[in-house]
PDB file of C-alpha atoms in Angstrom:
ATOM      1  CA  UNK A   1     -16.007 -19.706 -13.856  1.00 49.00           C
ATOM      2  CA  UNK A   2     -16.953 -23.089 -15.337  1.00 49.00           C
ATOM      3  CA  UNK A   3     -14.144 -25.465 -16.223  1.00 55.00           C
ATOM      4  CA  UNK A   4     -13.735 -26.097 -19.990  1.00 73.00           C
ATOM      5  CA  UNK A   5     -14.081 -29.858 -20.222  1.00 76.00           C
ATOM      6  CA  UNK A   6     -12.262 -30.186 -23.539  1.00 80.00           C
ATOM      7  CA  UNK A   7      -9.132 -28.457 -22.255  1.00 84.00           C
ATOM      8  CA  UNK A   8      -9.031 -30.441 -19.030  1.00 81.00           C
ATOM      9  CA  UNK A   9      -9.369 -33.679 -20.963  1.00 83.00           C
ATOM     10  CA  UNK A  10      -6.526 -32.568 -23.242  1.00 83.00           C
ATOM     11  CA  UNK A  11      -4.203 -32.240 -20.244  1.00 84.00           C
ATOM     12  CA  UNK A  12      -5.564 -35.316 -18.485  1.00 83.00           C
ATOM     13  CA  UNK A  13      -6.781 -33.570 -15.362  1.00 82.00           C
ATOM     14  CA  UNK A  14     -10.052 -33.496 -13.449  1.00 75.00           C
ATOM     15  CA  UNK A  15     -12.067 -30.895 -11.569  1.00 68.00           C
ATOM     16  CA  UNK A  16     -10.636 -32.369  -8.386  1.00 65.00           C
ATOM     17  CA  UNK A  17      -7.224 -30.995  -9.390  1.00 82.00           C
ATOM     18  CA  UNK A  18      -8.506 -27.433  -8.966  1.00 85.00           C
ATOM     19  CA  UNK A  19      -6.219 -25.509  -6.589  1.00 85.00           C
ATOM     20  CA  UNK A  20      -7.535 -21.968  -7.033  1.00 82.00           C
ATOM     21  CA  UNK A  21     -10.193 -19.924  -8.803  1.00 79.00           C
ATOM     22  CA  UNK A  22     -10.761 -16.207  -9.356  1.00 76.00           C
ATOM     23  CA  UNK A  23     -12.781 -13.895 -11.550  1.00 76.00           C
ATOM     24  CA  UNK A  24     -10.422 -14.177 -14.522  1.00 80.00           C
ATOM     25  CA  UNK A  25      -8.999 -17.690 -14.317  1.00 86.00           C
ATOM     26  CA  UNK A  26      -8.914 -21.054 -12.583  1.00 88.00           C
ATOM     27  CA  UNK A  27      -5.745 -22.985 -11.696  1.00 90.00           C
ATOM     28  CA  UNK A  28      -5.248 -26.750 -11.795  1.00 91.00           C
ATOM     29  CA  UNK A  29      -2.319 -28.781 -10.472  1.00 89.00           C
ATOM     30  CA  UNK A  30      -0.384 -30.686 -13.115  1.00 88.00           C
ATOM     31  CA  UNK A  31       2.445 -33.153 -12.673  1.00 80.00           C
ATOM     32  CA  UNK A  32       6.113 -32.166 -12.585  1.00 83.00           C
ATOM     33  CA  UNK A  33       5.609 -29.013 -10.494  1.00 85.00           C
ATOM     34  CA  UNK A  34       3.440 -27.231 -13.041  1.00 92.00           C
ATOM     35  CA  UNK A  35       0.087 -25.449 -12.933  1.00 93.00           C
ATOM     36  CA  UNK A  36      -2.489 -25.079 -15.700  1.00 93.00           C
ATOM     37  CA  UNK A  37      -4.228 -21.705 -15.589  1.00 92.00           C
ATOM     38  CA  UNK A  38      -7.464 -21.575 -17.586  1.00 91.00           C
ATOM     39  CA  UNK A  39      -8.884 -18.162 -18.527  1.00 90.00           C
ATOM     40  CA  UNK A  40     -12.489 -17.129 -19.072  1.00 85.00           C
ATOM     41  CA  UNK A  41     -14.003 -16.403 -22.465  1.00 81.00           C
ATOM     42  CA  UNK A  42     -13.493 -12.648 -22.105  1.00 82.00           C
ATOM     43  CA  UNK A  43      -9.767 -12.960 -21.378  1.00 83.00           C
ATOM     44  CA  UNK A  44      -7.430 -10.881 -23.538  1.00 87.00           C
ATOM     45  CA  UNK A  45      -4.547 -12.723 -25.161  1.00 90.00           C
ATOM     46  CA  UNK A  46      -2.631  -9.435 -25.275  1.00 91.00           C
ATOM     47  CA  UNK A  47      -2.993  -9.008 -21.525  1.00 88.00           C
ATOM     48  CA  UNK A  48      -1.976 -12.592 -20.779  1.00 90.00           C
ATOM     49  CA  UNK A  49       1.138 -12.142 -22.930  1.00 91.00           C
ATOM     50  CA  UNK A  50       1.976  -8.854 -21.201  1.00 90.00           C
ATOM     51  CA  UNK A  51       1.618 -10.491 -17.815  1.00 88.00           C
ATOM     52  CA  UNK A  52       3.865 -13.390 -18.878  1.00 90.00           C
ATOM     53  CA  UNK A  53       6.511 -10.964 -20.140  1.00 90.00           C
ATOM     54  CA  UNK A  54       6.526  -9.080 -16.871  1.00 88.00           C
ATOM     55  CA  UNK A  55       6.702 -12.297 -14.857  1.00 90.00           C
ATOM     56  CA  UNK A  56       9.923 -13.033 -16.742  1.00 89.00           C
ATOM     57  CA  UNK A  57      11.338  -9.711 -15.503  1.00 87.00           C
ATOM     58  CA  UNK A  58      10.432 -10.630 -11.932  1.00 88.00           C
ATOM     59  CA  UNK A  59      11.872 -14.141 -12.296  1.00 86.00           C
ATOM     60  CA  UNK A  60      15.194 -12.683 -13.465  1.00 88.00           C
ATOM     61  CA  UNK A  61      15.504 -10.555 -10.328  1.00 90.00           C
ATOM     62  CA  UNK A  62      17.571 -11.681  -7.355  1.00 89.00           C
ATOM     63  CA  UNK A  63      14.728 -12.311  -4.918  1.00 94.00           C
ATOM     64  CA  UNK A  64      14.783 -14.449  -1.757  1.00 96.00           C
ATOM     65  CA  UNK A  65      11.435 -16.011  -2.706  1.00 96.00           C
ATOM     66  CA  UNK A  66       9.847 -17.404  -5.843  1.00 95.00           C
ATOM     67  CA  UNK A  67       7.511 -15.541  -8.188  1.00 94.00           C
ATOM     68  CA  UNK A  68       5.196 -16.777 -10.970  1.00 92.00           C
ATOM     69  CA  UNK A  69       6.819 -17.955 -14.169  1.00 92.00           C
ATOM     70  CA  UNK A  70       4.918 -18.761 -17.368  1.00 93.00           C
ATOM     71  CA  UNK A  71       6.407 -21.795 -19.094  1.00 93.00           C
ATOM     72  CA  UNK A  72       3.954 -22.053 -21.968  1.00 93.00           C
ATOM     73  CA  UNK A  73       0.827 -20.355 -23.253  1.00 92.00           C
ATOM     74  CA  UNK A  74      -1.712 -21.249 -25.907  1.00 91.00           C
ATOM     75  CA  UNK A  75      -5.325 -21.567 -26.929  1.00 89.00           C
ATOM     76  CA  UNK A  76      -7.382 -24.717 -27.378  1.00 86.00           C
ATOM     77  CA  UNK A  77     -10.465 -23.974 -29.435  1.00 82.00           C
ATOM     78  CA  UNK A  78     -11.801 -20.828 -27.736  1.00 82.00           C
ATOM     79  CA  UNK A  79     -10.075 -21.316 -24.379  1.00 87.00           C
ATOM     80  CA  UNK A  80      -6.916 -19.399 -23.486  1.00 92.00           C
ATOM     81  CA  UNK A  81      -4.502 -21.044 -21.055  1.00 93.00           C
ATOM     82  CA  UNK A  82      -1.009 -20.829 -19.616  1.00 94.00           C
ATOM     83  CA  UNK A  83       1.213 -23.387 -17.948  1.00 95.00           C
ATOM     84  CA  UNK A  84       3.145 -21.991 -15.018  1.00 94.00           C
ATOM     85  CA  UNK A  85       5.673 -23.186 -12.495  1.00 92.00           C
ATOM     86  CA  UNK A  86       4.099 -24.571  -9.332  1.00 93.00           C
ATOM     87  CA  UNK A  87       4.977 -22.380  -6.362  1.00 92.00           C
ATOM     88  CA  UNK A  88       5.369 -24.238  -3.059  1.00 89.00           C
ATOM     89  CA  UNK A  89       4.256 -22.996   0.316  1.00 94.00           C
ATOM     90  CA  UNK A  90       1.416 -22.577   2.767  1.00 92.00           C
ATOM     91  CA  UNK A  91      -1.241 -19.895   2.802  1.00 89.00           C
ATOM     92  CA  UNK A  92      -1.446 -17.622   5.813  1.00 88.00           C
ATOM     93  CA  UNK A  93      -4.604 -19.415   6.940  1.00 83.00           C
ATOM     94  CA  UNK A  94      -2.790 -22.763   6.798  1.00 85.00           C
ATOM     95  CA  UNK A  95      -0.046 -21.291   8.953  1.00 83.00           C
ATOM     96  CA  UNK A  96      -2.469 -19.963  11.576  1.00 76.00           C
ATOM     97  CA  UNK A  97      -1.885 -21.663  14.895  1.00 70.00           C
ATOM     98  CA  UNK A  98      -1.720 -20.608  18.513  1.00 64.00           C
ATOM     99  CA  UNK A  99       2.063 -20.378  18.135  1.00 78.00           C
ATOM    100  CA  UNK A 100       2.394 -16.626  18.468  1.00 77.00           C
ATOM    101  CA  UNK A 101       6.137 -16.689  17.802  1.00 85.00           C
ATOM    102  CA  UNK A 102       5.606 -18.406  14.423  1.00 89.00           C
ATOM    103  CA  UNK A 103       2.876 -15.974  13.425  1.00 87.00           C
ATOM    104  CA  UNK A 104       4.955 -13.019  14.541  1.00 89.00           C
ATOM    105  CA  UNK A 105       7.778 -14.267  12.308  1.00 93.00           C
ATOM    106  CA  UNK A 106       5.372 -14.638   9.372  1.00 94.00           C
ATOM    107  CA  UNK A 107       3.941 -11.147   9.851  1.00 94.00           C
ATOM    108  CA  UNK A 108       7.412  -9.591  10.098  1.00 95.00           C
ATOM    109  CA  UNK A 109       8.501 -11.418   6.935  1.00 97.00           C
ATOM    110  CA  UNK A 110       5.323 -10.360   5.132  1.00 96.00           C
ATOM    111  CA  UNK A 111       5.882  -6.695   5.911  1.00 96.00           C
ATOM    112  CA  UNK A 112       9.590  -6.785   5.020  1.00 97.00           C
ATOM    113  CA  UNK A 113       9.132  -8.573   1.671  1.00 97.00           C
ATOM    114  CA  UNK A 114       8.185  -5.435  -0.360  1.00 97.00           C
ATOM    115  CA  UNK A 115      11.697  -4.071   0.183  1.00 96.00           C
ATOM    116  CA  UNK A 116      13.015  -6.960  -1.920  1.00 96.00           C
ATOM    117  CA  UNK A 117      10.434  -6.389  -4.657  1.00 95.00           C
ATOM    118  CA  UNK A 118      11.318  -2.696  -4.625  1.00 94.00           C
ATOM    119  CA  UNK A 119      14.840  -3.485  -5.833  1.00 91.00           C
ATOM    120  CA  UNK A 120      13.597  -4.929  -9.135  1.00 90.00           C
ATOM    121  CA  UNK A 121      15.030  -2.940 -12.041  1.00 84.00           C
ATOM    122  CA  UNK A 122      12.374  -1.089 -14.029  1.00 83.00           C
ATOM    123  CA  UNK A 123      12.618   0.799 -17.281  1.00 80.00           C
ATOM    124  CA  UNK A 124      12.720   4.545 -16.806  1.00 83.00           C
ATOM    125  CA  UNK A 125       9.383   6.342 -16.847  1.00 92.00           C
ATOM    126  CA  UNK A 126       7.031   8.505 -14.841  1.00 96.00           C
ATOM    127  CA  UNK A 127       5.581   7.643 -11.469  1.00 97.00           C
ATOM    128  CA  UNK A 128       2.299   5.806 -11.681  1.00 96.00           C
ATOM    129  CA  UNK A 129       0.687   2.776 -13.273  1.00 96.00           C
ATOM    130  CA  UNK A 130       3.056   0.410 -15.044  1.00 94.00           C
ATOM    131  CA  UNK A 131       0.145  -0.822 -17.160  1.00 93.00           C
ATOM    132  CA  UNK A 132      -2.123   2.219 -17.563  1.00 94.00           C
ATOM    133  CA  UNK A 133      -4.134   0.471 -20.247  1.00 93.00           C
ATOM    134  CA  UNK A 134      -5.547  -1.850 -17.559  1.00 91.00           C
ATOM    135  CA  UNK A 135      -5.875   0.551 -14.610  1.00 92.00           C
ATOM    136  CA  UNK A 136      -9.414   1.653 -13.607  1.00 90.00           C
ATOM    137  CA  UNK A 137      -8.176   5.241 -13.254  1.00 93.00           C
ATOM    138  CA  UNK A 138      -4.885   5.386 -15.177  1.00 94.00           C
ATOM    139  CA  UNK A 139      -2.520   8.118 -14.096  1.00 95.00           C
ATOM    140  CA  UNK A 140       1.153   8.999 -14.335  1.00 96.00           C
ATOM    141  CA  UNK A 141       3.098  12.026 -13.126  1.00 97.00           C
ATOM    142  CA  UNK A 142       6.630  13.399 -12.981  1.00 96.00           C
ATOM    143  CA  UNK A 143       6.657  13.346  -9.175  1.00 95.00           C
ATOM    144  CA  UNK A 144       5.317  10.929  -6.582  1.00 97.00           C
ATOM    145  CA  UNK A 145       3.096  13.364  -4.697  1.00 97.00           C
ATOM    146  CA  UNK A 146       1.589  14.452  -7.996  1.00 97.00           C
ATOM    147  CA  UNK A 147       0.696  10.877  -8.849  1.00 98.00           C
ATOM    148  CA  UNK A 148      -0.968  10.231  -5.495  1.00 98.00           C
ATOM    149  CA  UNK A 149      -2.976  13.451  -5.688  1.00 98.00           C
ATOM    150  CA  UNK A 150      -3.923  12.858  -9.317  1.00 97.00           C
ATOM    151  CA  UNK A 151      -5.082   9.272  -9.015  1.00 97.00           C
ATOM    152  CA  UNK A 152      -7.123  10.060  -5.894  1.00 98.00           C
ATOM    153  CA  UNK A 153      -8.782  13.020  -7.607  1.00 97.00           C
ATOM    154  CA  UNK A 154      -9.459  10.903 -10.701  1.00 97.00           C
ATOM    155  CA  UNK A 155     -10.962   8.090  -8.616  1.00 97.00           C
ATOM    156  CA  UNK A 156     -13.328  10.444  -6.796  1.00 98.00           C
ATOM    157  CA  UNK A 157     -14.383  12.028 -10.099  1.00 97.00           C
ATOM    158  CA  UNK A 158     -14.972   8.719 -11.862  1.00 96.00           C
ATOM    159  CA  UNK A 159     -17.013   7.312  -8.966  1.00 97.00           C
ATOM    160  CA  UNK A 160     -18.557  10.628  -7.914  1.00 97.00           C
ATOM    161  CA  UNK A 161     -21.970   9.067  -7.297  1.00 97.00           C
ATOM    162  CA  UNK A 162     -20.561   6.514  -4.856  1.00 97.00           C
ATOM    163  CA  UNK A 163     -18.408   9.009  -2.977  1.00 98.00           C
ATOM    164  CA  UNK A 164     -21.173  11.618  -3.054  1.00 97.00           C
ATOM    165  CA  UNK A 165     -23.685   9.234  -1.501  1.00 96.00           C
ATOM    166  CA  UNK A 166     -21.548   9.094   1.649  1.00 96.00           C
ATOM    167  CA  UNK A 167     -19.575  12.348   1.751  1.00 97.00           C
ATOM    168  CA  UNK A 168     -21.318  15.712   1.425  1.00 94.00           C
ATOM    169  CA  UNK A 169     -18.307  17.550   0.005  1.00 95.00           C
ATOM    170  CA  UNK A 170     -15.940  15.393  -2.033  1.00 96.00           C
ATOM    171  CA  UNK A 171     -13.840  18.424  -3.007  1.00 95.00           C
ATOM    172  CA  UNK A 172     -12.953  18.941   0.669  1.00 95.00           C
ATOM    173  CA  UNK A 173     -12.162  15.238   0.912  1.00 96.00           C
ATOM    174  CA  UNK A 174      -9.576  15.318  -1.869  1.00 97.00           C
ATOM    175  CA  UNK A 175      -8.226  18.687  -0.681  1.00 97.00           C
ATOM    176  CA  UNK A 176      -7.590  17.241   2.780  1.00 97.00           C
ATOM    177  CA  UNK A 177      -5.683  14.346   1.248  1.00 98.00           C
ATOM    178  CA  UNK A 178      -3.594  16.682  -0.936  1.00 97.00           C
ATOM    179  CA  UNK A 179      -2.741  18.737   2.141  1.00 96.00           C
ATOM    180  CA  UNK A 180      -1.374  15.631   3.856  1.00 96.00           C
ATOM    181  CA  UNK A 181       0.983  15.132   0.901  1.00 96.00           C
ATOM    182  CA  UNK A 182       2.742  18.451   1.498  1.00 92.00           C
ATOM    183  CA  UNK A 183       5.449  17.054   3.781  1.00 89.00           C
ATOM    184  CA  UNK A 184       5.649  13.572   2.238  1.00 94.00           C
ATOM    185  CA  UNK A 185       9.164  12.806   1.069  1.00 88.00           C
ATOM    186  CA  UNK A 186       9.746  12.343  -2.638  1.00 90.00           C
ATOM    187  CA  UNK A 187      10.197   8.606  -3.234  1.00 93.00           C
ATOM    188  CA  UNK A 188      12.722   6.910  -5.460  1.00 93.00           C
ATOM    189  CA  UNK A 189      11.090   5.050  -8.328  1.00 95.00           C
ATOM    190  CA  UNK A 190      10.697   1.374  -7.513  1.00 95.00           C
ATOM    191  CA  UNK A 191       8.447  -1.549  -8.281  1.00 96.00           C
ATOM    192  CA  UNK A 192       5.137  -1.590  -6.403  1.00 97.00           C
ATOM    193  CA  UNK A 193       3.180  -4.848  -6.579  1.00 96.00           C
ATOM    194  CA  UNK A 194       0.011  -2.898  -5.789  1.00 94.00           C
ATOM    195  CA  UNK A 195      -1.979  -5.872  -4.506  1.00 93.00           C
ATOM    196  CA  UNK A 196       0.430  -7.058  -1.841  1.00 95.00           C
ATOM    197  CA  UNK A 197      -1.359  -8.690   1.072  1.00 93.00           C
ATOM    198  CA  UNK A 198      -1.415 -12.060   2.738  1.00 91.00           C
ATOM    199  CA  UNK A 199      -3.614 -13.982   0.221  1.00 90.00           C
ATOM    200  CA  UNK A 200      -1.007 -13.240  -2.475  1.00 92.00           C
ATOM    201  CA  UNK A 201       1.870 -14.685  -0.467  1.00 95.00           C
ATOM    202  CA  UNK A 202       2.939 -18.240   0.376  1.00 96.00           C
ATOM    203  CA  UNK A 203       4.935 -19.137   3.487  1.00 96.00           C
ATOM    204  CA  UNK A 204       7.445 -21.803   4.442  1.00 95.00           C
ATOM    205  CA  UNK A 205       6.840 -23.814   7.590  1.00 92.00           C
ATOM    206  CA  UNK A 206       9.214 -21.565   9.564  1.00 94.00           C
ATOM    207  CA  UNK A 207       7.198 -18.452   8.676  1.00 94.00           C
ATOM    208  CA  UNK A 208       9.526 -17.120   5.981  1.00 96.00           C
ATOM    209  CA  UNK A 209       8.163 -16.099   2.568  1.00 97.00           C
ATOM    210  CA  UNK A 210       8.413 -18.869  -0.023  1.00 97.00           C
ATOM    211  CA  UNK A 211       6.576 -17.169  -2.918  1.00 97.00           C
ATOM    212  CA  UNK A 212       4.779 -13.982  -3.949  1.00 96.00           C
ATOM    213  CA  UNK A 213       1.812 -14.438  -6.278  1.00 90.00           C
ATOM    214  CA  UNK A 214      -0.551 -12.619  -8.604  1.00 84.00           C
ATOM    215  CA  UNK A 215       0.607  -9.529 -10.365  1.00 80.00           C
ATOM    216  CA  UNK A 216      -2.478  -7.315 -10.534  1.00 82.00           C
ATOM    217  CA  UNK A 217      -1.936  -5.226 -13.652  1.00 87.00           C
ATOM    218  CA  UNK A 218      -4.658  -2.775 -12.623  1.00 88.00           C
ATOM    219  CA  UNK A 219      -2.741  -1.777  -9.496  1.00 91.00           C
ATOM    220  CA  UNK A 220       0.970  -2.295 -10.233  1.00 94.00           C
ATOM    221  CA  UNK A 221       2.936   0.938  -9.953  1.00 96.00           C
ATOM    222  CA  UNK A 222       6.258   2.649 -10.426  1.00 96.00           C
ATOM    223  CA  UNK A 223       6.556   4.454  -7.115  1.00 97.00           C
ATOM    224  CA  UNK A 224       7.401   3.920  -3.447  1.00 98.00           C
ATOM    225  CA  UNK A 225       7.603   0.236  -2.482  1.00 98.00           C
ATOM    226  CA  UNK A 226       6.483   1.186   1.037  1.00 98.00           C
ATOM    227  CA  UNK A 227       2.968   1.275  -0.438  1.00 98.00           C
ATOM    228  CA  UNK A 228       3.135  -2.532  -0.448  1.00 98.00           C
ATOM    229  CA  UNK A 229       4.434  -2.689   3.128  1.00 98.00           C
ATOM    230  CA  UNK A 230       1.526  -0.546   4.305  1.00 97.00           C
ATOM    231  CA  UNK A 231      -0.904  -2.748   2.375  1.00 95.00           C
ATOM    232  CA  UNK A 232       0.542  -5.858   4.027  1.00 95.00           C
ATOM    233  CA  UNK A 233       0.025  -4.303   7.460  1.00 94.00           C
ATOM    234  CA  UNK A 234      -3.409  -2.706   7.163  1.00 92.00           C
ATOM    235  CA  UNK A 235      -5.059  -5.531   5.217  1.00 91.00           C
ATOM    236  CA  UNK A 236      -3.935  -8.319   7.510  1.00 84.00           C
ATOM    237  CA  UNK A 237      -7.432  -9.619   8.054  1.00 62.00           C
ATOM    238  CA  UNK A 238      -8.197 -13.280   8.514  1.00 46.00           C
ATOM    239  CA  UNK A 239     -10.366 -15.732  10.375  1.00 45.00           C
ATOM    240  CA  UNK A 240      -8.154 -15.298  13.402  1.00 48.00           C
ATOM    241  CA  UNK A 241     -10.809 -14.500  15.995  1.00 50.00           C
ATOM    242  CA  UNK A 242     -10.240 -17.916  17.615  1.00 50.00           C
ATOM    243  CA  UNK A 243      -6.597 -17.132  18.303  1.00 53.00           C
ATOM    244  CA  UNK A 244      -5.482 -15.877  21.687  1.00 52.00           C
ATOM    245  CA  UNK A 245      -3.795 -12.737  20.354  1.00 61.00           C
ATOM    246  CA  UNK A 246      -4.425  -9.778  18.077  1.00 76.00           C
ATOM    247  CA  UNK A 247      -3.159  -9.841  14.482  1.00 80.00           C
ATOM    248  CA  UNK A 248      -3.694  -6.091  14.163  1.00 82.00           C
ATOM    249  CA  UNK A 249      -1.333  -5.562  17.084  1.00 83.00           C
ATOM    250  CA  UNK A 250       1.201  -7.915  15.517  1.00 85.00           C
ATOM    251  CA  UNK A 251       1.091  -6.122  12.160  1.00 90.00           C
ATOM    252  CA  UNK A 252       1.365  -2.653  13.706  1.00 89.00           C
ATOM    253  CA  UNK A 253       4.308  -3.751  15.808  1.00 90.00           C
ATOM    254  CA  UNK A 254       6.000  -5.387  12.818  1.00 93.00           C
ATOM    255  CA  UNK A 255       5.621  -2.289  10.643  1.00 96.00           C
ATOM    256  CA  UNK A 256       6.964   0.008  13.361  1.00 95.00           C
ATOM    257  CA  UNK A 257       9.933  -2.297  13.935  1.00 95.00           C
ATOM    258  CA  UNK A 258      10.786  -2.572  10.245  1.00 96.00           C
ATOM    259  CA  UNK A 259      10.194   1.094   9.369  1.00 97.00           C
ATOM    260  CA  UNK A 260      10.426   3.151  12.587  1.00 96.00           C
ATOM    261  CA  UNK A 261      10.539   6.538  10.820  1.00 95.00           C
ATOM    262  CA  UNK A 262       7.746   5.937   8.280  1.00 96.00           C
ATOM    263  CA  UNK A 263       4.642   6.952  10.241  1.00 94.00           C
ATOM    264  CA  UNK A 264       3.730   9.636   7.681  1.00 95.00           C
ATOM    265  CA  UNK A 265       3.953   7.142   4.805  1.00 96.00           C
ATOM    266  CA  UNK A 266       1.793   4.716   6.759  1.00 96.00           C
ATOM    267  CA  UNK A 267      -0.907   7.361   7.203  1.00 96.00           C
ATOM    268  CA  UNK A 268      -0.837   8.648   3.611  1.00 97.00           C
ATOM    269  CA  UNK A 269      -0.661   5.260   1.902  1.00 97.00           C
ATOM    270  CA  UNK A 270      -3.484   3.919   4.065  1.00 96.00           C
ATOM    271  CA  UNK A 271      -5.608   6.828   2.821  1.00 97.00           C
ATOM    272  CA  UNK A 272      -4.500   6.147  -0.762  1.00 97.00           C
ATOM    273  CA  UNK A 273      -5.866   2.603  -0.505  1.00 96.00           C
ATOM    274  CA  UNK A 274      -9.029   3.888   1.178  1.00 97.00           C
ATOM    275  CA  UNK A 275      -9.735   6.118  -1.819  1.00 98.00           C
ATOM    276  CA  UNK A 276      -9.032   3.569  -4.554  1.00 95.00           C
ATOM    277  CA  UNK A 277     -10.932   0.702  -2.891  1.00 95.00           C
ATOM    278  CA  UNK A 278     -13.886   2.692  -1.523  1.00 97.00           C
ATOM    279  CA  UNK A 279     -16.017   2.394  -4.712  1.00 96.00           C
ATOM    280  CA  UNK A 280     -16.113  -1.413  -4.557  1.00 93.00           C
ATOM    281  CA  UNK A 281     -18.684  -1.957  -1.857  1.00 91.00           C
ATOM    282  CA  UNK A 282     -20.439  -4.847  -3.592  1.00 89.00           C
ATOM    283  CA  UNK A 283     -17.184  -6.751  -4.062  1.00 86.00           C
ATOM    284  CA  UNK A 284     -16.065  -6.464  -0.433  1.00 86.00           C
ATOM    285  CA  UNK A 285     -18.327  -4.882   2.144  1.00 87.00           C
ATOM    286  CA  UNK A 286     -15.807  -5.266   4.968  1.00 87.00           C
ATOM    287  CA  UNK A 287     -13.114  -3.463   2.959  1.00 90.00           C
ATOM    288  CA  UNK A 288     -15.585  -0.747   1.959  1.00 93.00           C
ATOM    289  CA  UNK A 289     -16.409  -0.071   5.597  1.00 93.00           C
ATOM    290  CA  UNK A 290     -12.708   0.175   6.469  1.00 93.00           C
ATOM    291  CA  UNK A 291     -12.268   2.664   3.612  1.00 95.00           C
ATOM    292  CA  UNK A 292     -15.237   4.719   4.802  1.00 96.00           C
ATOM    293  CA  UNK A 293     -13.831   4.925   8.325  1.00 95.00           C
ATOM    294  CA  UNK A 294     -10.433   6.061   7.040  1.00 95.00           C
ATOM    295  CA  UNK A 295     -11.917   8.724   4.774  1.00 97.00           C
ATOM    296  CA  UNK A 296     -14.394   9.925   7.391  1.00 96.00           C
ATOM    297  CA  UNK A 297     -11.425  11.013   9.493  1.00 93.00           C
ATOM    298  CA  UNK A 298     -10.469  13.472   6.739  1.00 92.00           C
ATOM    299  CA  UNK A 299     -13.701  15.493   6.950  1.00 84.00           C
TER     300      UNK A 299
END
């Protein structure tokens, strides 16, 4: 996304102040612990406002780490922007060292953090997407197993060509997943970040969590917060091949230690992510291959 020169000049910042960029927005460091987030031309003001309102709910919660907080929003000419609080911390990559004890602490903290997010008070409602208007396959249900089955079925139907090009019988695929839900415990309704993995977390120097970033309104749920813990464990992928130990082993050990009786949830929620991310091969080929391997085990 190209930087809008007029807006940057208005705030007295340069391209060199860029601290992050994604598909929807770019972020620039301002003075006084603030961040300017600049949105693309197709950004929806309604969505930005909804995101800011929900950030205020998160900020009001009693969390042991910081979360995004929108201080101001506006539009200059045709460019939509927000000013947010700067969140301190190191990325997981910046924390990567050959200090296995430090990394083990960081991985344990990463996998335990969703339990804190899960205690955020939500308005009553069905299980499923908190923002169905933004979800690729919006779905809500009166029970948790019904949501999981419904959103998986809807995803396979919407992307039938992509699933069908790899799997001969997609009906058997979804039926196998539904069968695995039969003995899954009904979950209490809690906040699910939905995009909780290491790039959306900042760490303190001691390996504790300093901030959780980026509410993804397409994926945020009312459901079982363990979905986020599973995501943190299975998507712990990084440029760690130069280290002398295995991050996958660390994450598996951390999940088992934190949730020793949740093996069924780990299996089912891993498959849930495999279904919803499988269609996006062009965006992430490595993730697509992981999804294919998980789903292949069902048939």
